[in-house]
Coordinates of C-alpha atoms in Angstrom, one line a residue:
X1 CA -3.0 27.4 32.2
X2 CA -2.9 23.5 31.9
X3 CA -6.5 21.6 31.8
X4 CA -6.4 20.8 35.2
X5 CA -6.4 24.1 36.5
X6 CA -8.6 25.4 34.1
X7 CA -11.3 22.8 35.0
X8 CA -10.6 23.8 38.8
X9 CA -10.8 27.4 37.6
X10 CA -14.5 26.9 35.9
X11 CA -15.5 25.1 38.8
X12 CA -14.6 27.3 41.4
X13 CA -16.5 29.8 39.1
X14 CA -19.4 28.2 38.8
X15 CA -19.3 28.0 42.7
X16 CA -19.5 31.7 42.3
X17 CA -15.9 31.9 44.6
X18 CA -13.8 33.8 42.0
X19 CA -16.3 36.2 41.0
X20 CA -15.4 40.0 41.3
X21 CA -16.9 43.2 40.3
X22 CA -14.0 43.8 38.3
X23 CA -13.9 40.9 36.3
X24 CA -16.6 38.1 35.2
X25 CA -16.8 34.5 35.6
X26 CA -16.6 34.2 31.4
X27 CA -13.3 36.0 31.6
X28 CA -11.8 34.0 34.3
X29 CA -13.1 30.9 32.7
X30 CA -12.0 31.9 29.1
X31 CA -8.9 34.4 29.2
X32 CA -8.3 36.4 26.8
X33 CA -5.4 34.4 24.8
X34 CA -5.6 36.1 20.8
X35 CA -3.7 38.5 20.0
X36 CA -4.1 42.1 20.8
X37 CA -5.7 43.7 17.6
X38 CA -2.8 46.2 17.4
X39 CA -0.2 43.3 16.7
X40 CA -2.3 41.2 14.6
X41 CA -0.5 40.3 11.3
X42 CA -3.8 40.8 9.1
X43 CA -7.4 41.3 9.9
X44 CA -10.4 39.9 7.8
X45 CA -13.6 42.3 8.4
X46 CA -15.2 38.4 6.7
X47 CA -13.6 36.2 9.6
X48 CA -14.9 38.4 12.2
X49 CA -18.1 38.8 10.9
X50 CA -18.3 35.0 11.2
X51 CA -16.7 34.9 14.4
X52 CA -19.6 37.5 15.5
X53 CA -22.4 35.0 14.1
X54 CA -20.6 32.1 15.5
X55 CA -20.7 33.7 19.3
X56 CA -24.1 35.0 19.2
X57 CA -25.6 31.6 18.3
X58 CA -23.3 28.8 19.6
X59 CA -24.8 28.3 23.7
X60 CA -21.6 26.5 24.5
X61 CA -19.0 29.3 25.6
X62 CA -16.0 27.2 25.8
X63 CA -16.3 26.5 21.8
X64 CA -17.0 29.9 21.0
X65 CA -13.9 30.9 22.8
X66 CA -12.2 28.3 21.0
X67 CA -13.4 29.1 17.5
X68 CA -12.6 32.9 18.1
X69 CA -8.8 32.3 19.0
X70 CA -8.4 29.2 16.6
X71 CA -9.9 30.4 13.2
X72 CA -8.3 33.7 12.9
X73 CA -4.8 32.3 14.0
X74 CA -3.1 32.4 10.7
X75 CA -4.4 35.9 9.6
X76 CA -3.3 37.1 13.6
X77 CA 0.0 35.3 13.7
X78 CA 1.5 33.8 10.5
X79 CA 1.1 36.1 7.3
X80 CA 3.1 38.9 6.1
X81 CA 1.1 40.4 3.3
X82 CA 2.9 42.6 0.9
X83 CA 2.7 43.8 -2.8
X84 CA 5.9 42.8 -5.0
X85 CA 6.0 44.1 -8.4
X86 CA 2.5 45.3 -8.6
X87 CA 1.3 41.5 -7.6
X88 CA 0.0 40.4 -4.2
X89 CA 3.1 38.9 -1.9
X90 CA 2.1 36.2 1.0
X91 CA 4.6 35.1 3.1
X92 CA 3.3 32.4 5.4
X93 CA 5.2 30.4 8.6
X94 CA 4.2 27.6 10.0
X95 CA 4.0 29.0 13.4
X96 CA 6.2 28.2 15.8
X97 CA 9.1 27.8 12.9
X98 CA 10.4 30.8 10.6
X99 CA 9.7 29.5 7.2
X100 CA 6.9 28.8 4.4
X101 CA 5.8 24.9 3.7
X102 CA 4.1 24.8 0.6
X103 CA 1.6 22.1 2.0
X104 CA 0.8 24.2 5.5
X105 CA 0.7 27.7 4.1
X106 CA -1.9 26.4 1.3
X107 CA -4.1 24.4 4.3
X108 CA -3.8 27.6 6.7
X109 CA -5.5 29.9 4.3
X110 CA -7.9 27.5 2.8
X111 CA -10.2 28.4 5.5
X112 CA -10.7 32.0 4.4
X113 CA -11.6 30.8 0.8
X114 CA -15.3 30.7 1.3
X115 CA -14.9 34.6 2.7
X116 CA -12.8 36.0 -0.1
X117 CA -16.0 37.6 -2.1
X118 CA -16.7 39.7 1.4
X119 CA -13.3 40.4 2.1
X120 CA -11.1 41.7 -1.7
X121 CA -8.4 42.6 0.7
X122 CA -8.3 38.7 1.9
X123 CA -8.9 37.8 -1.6
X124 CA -5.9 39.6 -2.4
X125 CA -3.6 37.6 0.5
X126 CA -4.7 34.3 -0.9
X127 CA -3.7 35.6 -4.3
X128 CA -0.1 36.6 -2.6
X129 CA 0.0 33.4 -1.4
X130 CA -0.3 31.2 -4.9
X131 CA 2.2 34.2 -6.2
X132 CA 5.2 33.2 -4.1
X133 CA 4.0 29.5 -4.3
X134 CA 4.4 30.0 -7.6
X135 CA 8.2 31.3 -7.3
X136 CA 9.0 28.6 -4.6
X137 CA 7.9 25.8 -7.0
X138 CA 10.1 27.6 -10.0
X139 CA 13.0 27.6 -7.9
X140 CA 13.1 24.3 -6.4
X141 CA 9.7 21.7 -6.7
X142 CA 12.2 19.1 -4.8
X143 CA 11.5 21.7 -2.0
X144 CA 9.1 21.4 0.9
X145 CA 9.9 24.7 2.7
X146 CA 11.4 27.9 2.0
X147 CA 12.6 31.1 3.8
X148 CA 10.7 34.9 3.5
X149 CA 14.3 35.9 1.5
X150 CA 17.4 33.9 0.4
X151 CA 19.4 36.1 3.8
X152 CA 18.3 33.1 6.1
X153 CA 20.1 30.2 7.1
X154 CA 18.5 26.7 7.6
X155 CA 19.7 24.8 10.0
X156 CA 19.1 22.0 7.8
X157 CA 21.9 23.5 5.2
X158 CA 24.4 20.5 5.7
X159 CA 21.8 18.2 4.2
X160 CA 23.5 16.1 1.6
X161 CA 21.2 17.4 -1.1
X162 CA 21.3 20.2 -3.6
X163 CA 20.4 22.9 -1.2
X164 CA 19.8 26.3 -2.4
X165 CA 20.0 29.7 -0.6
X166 CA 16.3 30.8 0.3
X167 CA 15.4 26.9 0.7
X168 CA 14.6 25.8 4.5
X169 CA 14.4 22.0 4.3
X170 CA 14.7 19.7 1.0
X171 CA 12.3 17.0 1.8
X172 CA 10.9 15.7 -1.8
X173 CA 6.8 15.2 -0.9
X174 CA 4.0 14.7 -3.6
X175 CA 1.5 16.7 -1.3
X176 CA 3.8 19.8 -1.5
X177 CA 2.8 20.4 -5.0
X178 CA -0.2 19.1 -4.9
X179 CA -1.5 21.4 -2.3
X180 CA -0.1 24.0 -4.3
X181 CA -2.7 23.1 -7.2
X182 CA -5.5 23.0 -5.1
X183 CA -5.5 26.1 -4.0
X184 CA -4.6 27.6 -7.2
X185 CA -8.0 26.0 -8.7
X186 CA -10.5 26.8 -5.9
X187 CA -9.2 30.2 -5.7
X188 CA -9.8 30.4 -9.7
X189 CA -13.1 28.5 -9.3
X190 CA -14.3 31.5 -6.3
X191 CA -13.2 34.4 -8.1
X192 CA -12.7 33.9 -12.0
X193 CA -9.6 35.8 -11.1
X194 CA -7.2 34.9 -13.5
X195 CA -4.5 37.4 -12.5
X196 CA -2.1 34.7 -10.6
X197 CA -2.2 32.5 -13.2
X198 CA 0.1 33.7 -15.7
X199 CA 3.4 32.9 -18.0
X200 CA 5.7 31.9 -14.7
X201 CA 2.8 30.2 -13.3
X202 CA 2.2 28.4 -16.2
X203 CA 6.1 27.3 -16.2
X204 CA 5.6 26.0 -12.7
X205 CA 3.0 23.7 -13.8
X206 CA 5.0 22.4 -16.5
X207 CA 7.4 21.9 -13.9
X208 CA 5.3 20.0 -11.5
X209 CA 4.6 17.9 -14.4
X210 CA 8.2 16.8 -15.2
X211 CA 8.8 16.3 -11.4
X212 CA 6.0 13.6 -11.4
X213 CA 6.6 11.9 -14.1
X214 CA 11.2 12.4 -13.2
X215 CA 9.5 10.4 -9.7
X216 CA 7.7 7.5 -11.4
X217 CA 11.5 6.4 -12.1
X218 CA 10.2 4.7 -15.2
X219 CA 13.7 5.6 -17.0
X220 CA 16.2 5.8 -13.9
X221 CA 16.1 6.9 -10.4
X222 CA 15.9 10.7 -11.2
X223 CA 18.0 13.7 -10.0
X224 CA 16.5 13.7 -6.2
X225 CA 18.6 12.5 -3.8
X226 CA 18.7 13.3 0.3
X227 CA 20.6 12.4 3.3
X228 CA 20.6 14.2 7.0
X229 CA 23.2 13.3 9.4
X230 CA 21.0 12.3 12.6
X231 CA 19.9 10.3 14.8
X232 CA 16.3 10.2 14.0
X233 CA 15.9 7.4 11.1
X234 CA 13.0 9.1 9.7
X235 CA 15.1 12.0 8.4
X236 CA 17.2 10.3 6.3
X237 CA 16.6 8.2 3.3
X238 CA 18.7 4.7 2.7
X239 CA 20.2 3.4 -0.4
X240 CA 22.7 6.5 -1.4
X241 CA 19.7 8.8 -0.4
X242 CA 17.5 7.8 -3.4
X243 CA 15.2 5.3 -0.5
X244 CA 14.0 2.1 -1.2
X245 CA 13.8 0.4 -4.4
X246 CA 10.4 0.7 -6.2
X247 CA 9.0 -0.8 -9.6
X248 CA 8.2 1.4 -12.0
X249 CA 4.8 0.9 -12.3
X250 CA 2.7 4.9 -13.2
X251 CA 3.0 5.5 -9.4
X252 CA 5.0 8.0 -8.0
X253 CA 7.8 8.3 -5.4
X254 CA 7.4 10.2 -2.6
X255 CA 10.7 10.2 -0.5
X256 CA 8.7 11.7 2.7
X257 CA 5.4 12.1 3.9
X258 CA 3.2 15.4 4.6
X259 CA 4.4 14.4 8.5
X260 CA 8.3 15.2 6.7
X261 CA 8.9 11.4 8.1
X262 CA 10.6 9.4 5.5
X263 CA 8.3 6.7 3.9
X264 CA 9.3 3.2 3.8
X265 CA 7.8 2.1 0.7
X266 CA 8.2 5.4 -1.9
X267 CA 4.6 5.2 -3.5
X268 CA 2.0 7.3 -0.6
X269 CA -1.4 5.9 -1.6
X270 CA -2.7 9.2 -0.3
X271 CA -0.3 11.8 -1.7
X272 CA -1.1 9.8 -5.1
X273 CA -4.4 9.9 -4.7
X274 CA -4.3 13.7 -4.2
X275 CA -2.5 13.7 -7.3
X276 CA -4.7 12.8 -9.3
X277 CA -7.5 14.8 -8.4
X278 CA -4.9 18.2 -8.6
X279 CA -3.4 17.0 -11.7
X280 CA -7.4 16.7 -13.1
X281 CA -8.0 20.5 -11.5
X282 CA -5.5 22.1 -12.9
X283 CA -5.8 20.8 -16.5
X284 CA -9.4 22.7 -16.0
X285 CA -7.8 25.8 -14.9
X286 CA -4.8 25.6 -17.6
X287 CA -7.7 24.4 -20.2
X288 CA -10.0 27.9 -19.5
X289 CA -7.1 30.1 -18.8
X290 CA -4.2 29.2 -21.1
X291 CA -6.2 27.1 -23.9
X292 CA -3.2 25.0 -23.8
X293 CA -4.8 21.7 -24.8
X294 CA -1.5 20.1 -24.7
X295 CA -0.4 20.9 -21.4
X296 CA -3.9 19.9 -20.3
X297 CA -4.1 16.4 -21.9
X298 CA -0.3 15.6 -20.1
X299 CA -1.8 16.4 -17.1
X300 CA -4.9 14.4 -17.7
X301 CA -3.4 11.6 -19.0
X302 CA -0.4 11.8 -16.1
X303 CA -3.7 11.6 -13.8
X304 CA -5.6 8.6 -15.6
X305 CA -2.1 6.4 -15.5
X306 CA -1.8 7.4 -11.8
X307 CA -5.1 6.1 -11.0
X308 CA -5.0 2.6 -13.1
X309 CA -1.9 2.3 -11.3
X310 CA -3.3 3.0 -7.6
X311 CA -6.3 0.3 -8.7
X312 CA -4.1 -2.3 -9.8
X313 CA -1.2 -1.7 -6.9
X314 CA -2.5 0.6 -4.1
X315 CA -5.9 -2.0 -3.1
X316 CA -5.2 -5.1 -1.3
X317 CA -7.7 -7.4 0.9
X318 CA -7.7 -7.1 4.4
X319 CA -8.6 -10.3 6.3
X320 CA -10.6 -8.1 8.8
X321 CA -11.9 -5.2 6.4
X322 CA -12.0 -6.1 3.3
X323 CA -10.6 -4.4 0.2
X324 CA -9.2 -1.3 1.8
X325 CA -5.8 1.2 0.2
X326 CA -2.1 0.5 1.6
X327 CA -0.7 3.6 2.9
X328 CA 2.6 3.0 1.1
X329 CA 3.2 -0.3 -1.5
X330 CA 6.7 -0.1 -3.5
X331 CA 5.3 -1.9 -7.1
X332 CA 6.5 -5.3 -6.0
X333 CA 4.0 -6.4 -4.0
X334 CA 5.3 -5.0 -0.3
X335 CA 2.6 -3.1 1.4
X336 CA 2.6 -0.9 4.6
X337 CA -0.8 -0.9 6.3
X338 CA -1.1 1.7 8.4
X339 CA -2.3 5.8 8.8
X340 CA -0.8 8.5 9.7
X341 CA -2.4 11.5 11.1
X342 CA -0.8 14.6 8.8
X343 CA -2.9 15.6 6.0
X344 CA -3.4 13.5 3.0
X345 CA -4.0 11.0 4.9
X346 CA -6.2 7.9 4.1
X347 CA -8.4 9.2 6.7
X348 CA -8.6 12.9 5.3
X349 CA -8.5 11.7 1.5
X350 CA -13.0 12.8 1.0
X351 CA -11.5 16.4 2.8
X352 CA -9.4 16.7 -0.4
X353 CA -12.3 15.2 -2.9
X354 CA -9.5 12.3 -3.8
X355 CA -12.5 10.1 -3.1
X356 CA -16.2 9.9 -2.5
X357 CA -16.7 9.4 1.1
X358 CA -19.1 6.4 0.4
X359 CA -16.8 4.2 -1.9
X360 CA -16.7 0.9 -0.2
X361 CA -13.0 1.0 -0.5
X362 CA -12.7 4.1 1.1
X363 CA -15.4 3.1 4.2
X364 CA -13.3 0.0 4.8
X365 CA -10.2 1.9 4.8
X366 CA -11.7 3.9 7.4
X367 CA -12.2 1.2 9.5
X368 CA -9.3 0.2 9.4
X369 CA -7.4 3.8 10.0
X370 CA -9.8 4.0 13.3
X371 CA -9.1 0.5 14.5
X372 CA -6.6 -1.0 17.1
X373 CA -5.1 -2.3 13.6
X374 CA -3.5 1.1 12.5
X375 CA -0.2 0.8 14.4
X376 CA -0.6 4.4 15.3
X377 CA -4.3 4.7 16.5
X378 CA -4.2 5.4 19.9
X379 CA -7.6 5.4 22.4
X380 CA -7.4 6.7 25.9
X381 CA -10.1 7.3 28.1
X382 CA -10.9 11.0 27.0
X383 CA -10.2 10.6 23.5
X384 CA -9.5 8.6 20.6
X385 CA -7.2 9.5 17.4
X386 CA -4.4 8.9 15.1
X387 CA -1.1 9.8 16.0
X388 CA 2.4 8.4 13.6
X389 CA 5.7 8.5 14.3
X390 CA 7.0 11.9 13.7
X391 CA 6.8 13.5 17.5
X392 CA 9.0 9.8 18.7
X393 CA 6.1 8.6 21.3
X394 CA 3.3 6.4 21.2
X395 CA 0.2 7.4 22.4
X396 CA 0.4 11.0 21.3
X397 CA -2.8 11.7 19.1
X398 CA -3.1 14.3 17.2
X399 CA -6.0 16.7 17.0
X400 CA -5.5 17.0 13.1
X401 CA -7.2 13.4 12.7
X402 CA -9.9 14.4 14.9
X403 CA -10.5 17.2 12.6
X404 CA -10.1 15.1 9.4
X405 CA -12.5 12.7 10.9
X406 CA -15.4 15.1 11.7
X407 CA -14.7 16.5 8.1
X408 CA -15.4 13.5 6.7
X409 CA -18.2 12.0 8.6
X410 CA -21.7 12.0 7.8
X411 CA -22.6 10.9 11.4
X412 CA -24.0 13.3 14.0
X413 CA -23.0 11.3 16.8
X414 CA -19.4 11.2 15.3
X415 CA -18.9 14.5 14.2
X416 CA -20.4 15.8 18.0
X417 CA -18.2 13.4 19.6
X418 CA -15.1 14.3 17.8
X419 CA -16.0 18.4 18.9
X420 CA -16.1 16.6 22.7
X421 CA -12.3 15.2 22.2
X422 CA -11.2 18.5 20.7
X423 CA -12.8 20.3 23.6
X424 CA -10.9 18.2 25.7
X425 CA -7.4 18.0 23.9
X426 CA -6.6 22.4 24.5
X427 CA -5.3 21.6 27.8
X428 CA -6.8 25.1 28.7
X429 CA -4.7 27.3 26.3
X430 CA -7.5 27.5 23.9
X431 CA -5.5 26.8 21.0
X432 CA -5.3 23.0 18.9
X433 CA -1.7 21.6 19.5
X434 CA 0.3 19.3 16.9
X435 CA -0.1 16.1 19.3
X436 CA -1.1 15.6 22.8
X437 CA -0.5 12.8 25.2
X438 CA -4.2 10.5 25.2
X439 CA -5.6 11.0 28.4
X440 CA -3.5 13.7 29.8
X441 CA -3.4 16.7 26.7
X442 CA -1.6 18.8 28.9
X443 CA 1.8 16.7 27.4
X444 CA 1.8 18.6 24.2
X445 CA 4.0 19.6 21.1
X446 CA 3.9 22.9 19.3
X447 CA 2.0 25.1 21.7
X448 CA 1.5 27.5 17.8
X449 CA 1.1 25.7 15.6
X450 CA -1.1 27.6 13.3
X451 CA -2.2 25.0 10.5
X452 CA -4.3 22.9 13.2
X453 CA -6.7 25.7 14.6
X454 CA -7.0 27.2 11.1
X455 CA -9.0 24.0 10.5
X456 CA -10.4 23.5 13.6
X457 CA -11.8 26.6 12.9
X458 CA -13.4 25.7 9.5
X459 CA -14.4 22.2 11.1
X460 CA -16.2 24.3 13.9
X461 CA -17.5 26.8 10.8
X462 CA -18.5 23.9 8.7
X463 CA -20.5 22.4 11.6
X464 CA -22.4 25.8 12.7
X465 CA -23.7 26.0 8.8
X466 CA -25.0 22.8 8.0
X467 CA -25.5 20.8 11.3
X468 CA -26.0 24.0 13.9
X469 CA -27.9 21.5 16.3
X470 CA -24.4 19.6 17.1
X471 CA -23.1 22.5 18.7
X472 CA -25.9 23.3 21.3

């Protein structure tokens, strides 16, 4: 059902023309669009407890349909939860595509953190997840996304780069590994469980460690390279595949964004920034857990040269806003000044506690991300947001940067507005979409696309606990 039908539908409804004794106005209104509880992937006794609470509470019925289909959407759709040698075994897709990101299958189950201590058995997926995480990162940290087993073919396998069997796409991005930290540390910081964390896990970090510093290409360009043949310029990297010169400067290179666009200048302000607040987690975790106050001082000193280095190269002054970050700067003075709407974003970057959500920097940067001076900041009618050039249209916003801006805003009006535009953006499926066209959301992409209403839903969740008012 597109938008416009579905508004004809709830008016006609409301005109009391389509009732029948068979079926109510709330169920023609709001179909029934989850899946069936016999072919759900996982269910979370937690997640429908608070989907319960939600609905009781919430007056507005269009959101608590929205929040029951969109929060549970990874558990119903995405996982495949297994035990492999005595240890937990997540297997996550994306959605609409057959294989595991290590970015989207850490941001699909972060929503369920806060319901683990209800829920062991969703403790225990989470815990699968950071497992195979784990053996992803061992066998390629170059790697953004990987297949369930190393049987499946990528369609991306011609890629001039060292792929390996059980690897679906190659794309080198700092947030891959990154989110892959996070997780690992909240999950430790929840539960005091320990039992993921052990000798190959361990390894892995000590890998992520040499693949950061291999991409600061302070002694050479390092053993990453990647080339597509296509037609898209965004899938493909210049210069022999290694991308555009940098100086060597503490930053780190990363060859694509969390969109998998290619960047233009190699050092992402925002990836970087997540990086040092991972890098800073995980020398806690490896501190408590390993008492390896070796590892743990390379990682914090790894974070504390990343940082000096994003102060003295990342801030520039805006004539319009001030001292604000680049998106992307390459050592030598070049900047890119824009924002793109996948997560780390500068937008999203208080969402990952990469910064405080009052530094001035960070408020100007804002401005700027949700200003007709971000090249990809698109304002219709209906809605405003931040779109980028992955989907290969303009005007196409993406709910995601709704979502990051309501998680990150300390504004009522804001944060209710930005519920209004999501409302608005389902084009009656009652699912979030990757992008939609502004003004006429019923020109989509990615009708499942899981990671988007798994945060939708913990926007909507985060809302209901500490600003309940917003959603009467």
């Amino acid at each position: 059902m597109n938008r416009k039908d579905f508004i004809t539908n709830t008016g006609l409804l409301t005109a009391g023309l389509l009732l029948s004794k068979d079926l109510s106005a709330f169920e023609l209104a709001y179909p029934n669009v989850r899946v069936p509880v016999n072919k759900r992937r996982f269910s979370s006794p937690a997640v429908e407890k608070a989907i319960k609470k939600f609905q009781k509470n919430v007056t507005d019925p269009e959101l608590s349909w929205l929040f029951n289909n969109c929060l549970p959407n990874t558990l119903d759709t995405t996982v495949t939860y297994t035990t492999a040698n005595g240890r937990p075994d997540t297997y996550v897709i994306t959605g609409d595509i057959d294989a595991m990101w290590l970015r989207d299958s850490s941001a699909q189950v972060w929503p369920y953190l806060s319901f683990m201590k209800e829920d062991t058995k969703l403790k225990d997926l989470i815990a699968g997840v950071i497992n195979r995480q784990t053996i992803y990162v061992l066998k390629d940290p170059y790697a953004n996304a990987f297949y369930h087993t190393g049987e499946q073919k990528s369609e991306w396998q011609s890629d001039h780069t060292k792929m390996q069997p059980g690897v679906h796409e190659r794309k080198w991005e700092i947030d891959s590994l990154c989110y892959t930290m996070r997780l690992a540390y909240n999950y430790w910081k929840l539960t005091s469980d320990t039992a993921p964390f052990d000798a190959e896990w361990k390894k892995a970090i000590q890998l992520i460690v040499k693949t950061f510093k291999e991409q600061q290409r302070k002694t050479g360009l390092g053993p990453y390279t990647f080339q597509r043949e296509t037609a898209k310029p965004t899938d493909s990297l210049p210069m022999a595949g290694y991308g555009f010169p940098v100086k060597p400067v503490g930053l780190i290179c990363s060859m694509f964004r969390p969109s998998d666009d290619a960047t233009v200048f190699p050092f992402l302000v925002p990836s970087n920034l997540f990086a040092v607040v991972s890098l800073r987690q995980i020398a806690e975790l490896v501190t408590a857990v390993h008492k390896d106050a070796a590892l743990a001082a390379e990682l914090t000193a790894l974070a504390l040269e990343v940082e000096t280095a994003i102060q003295k190269y990342a801030i520039v002054e805006h004539p319009v806003y001030g001292k604000m970050y680049a998106f992307e700067v390459d050592g030598f003075g070049n900047v890119n000044l824009m924002d793109d709407a996948n997560v780390p974003s500068l937008l999203a970057l208080p969402y990952l506690n990469a910064v405080k959500a009052t530094d001035p920097v960070y408020q100007n940067t804002r401005k700027f991300a949700l200003s007709e001076h971000n090249p990809y900041f698109y304002k219709g009618v209906e809605s405003e947001g931040i779109g980028g050039p992955h989907v290969e249209q303009q005007d196409m916003i993406w709910p995601l940067s709704i979502i990051a801006r309501g998680l990150t805003s300390s504004d009522d009006a804001e944060i209710k507005q930005c519920i209004a535009w999501l409302k608005k953006s389902h084009a009656g499926t009652g699912f979030m979409h990757e992008s939609y066209k502004k003004d006429h959301p019923e020109t989509f992409t990615r009708a499942w696309f899981a990671w988007t209403n798994t945060i939708f839903g913990e926007f909507l969740w985060e809302v209901y606990q500490e600003r309940p008012h917003l959603l009467i």
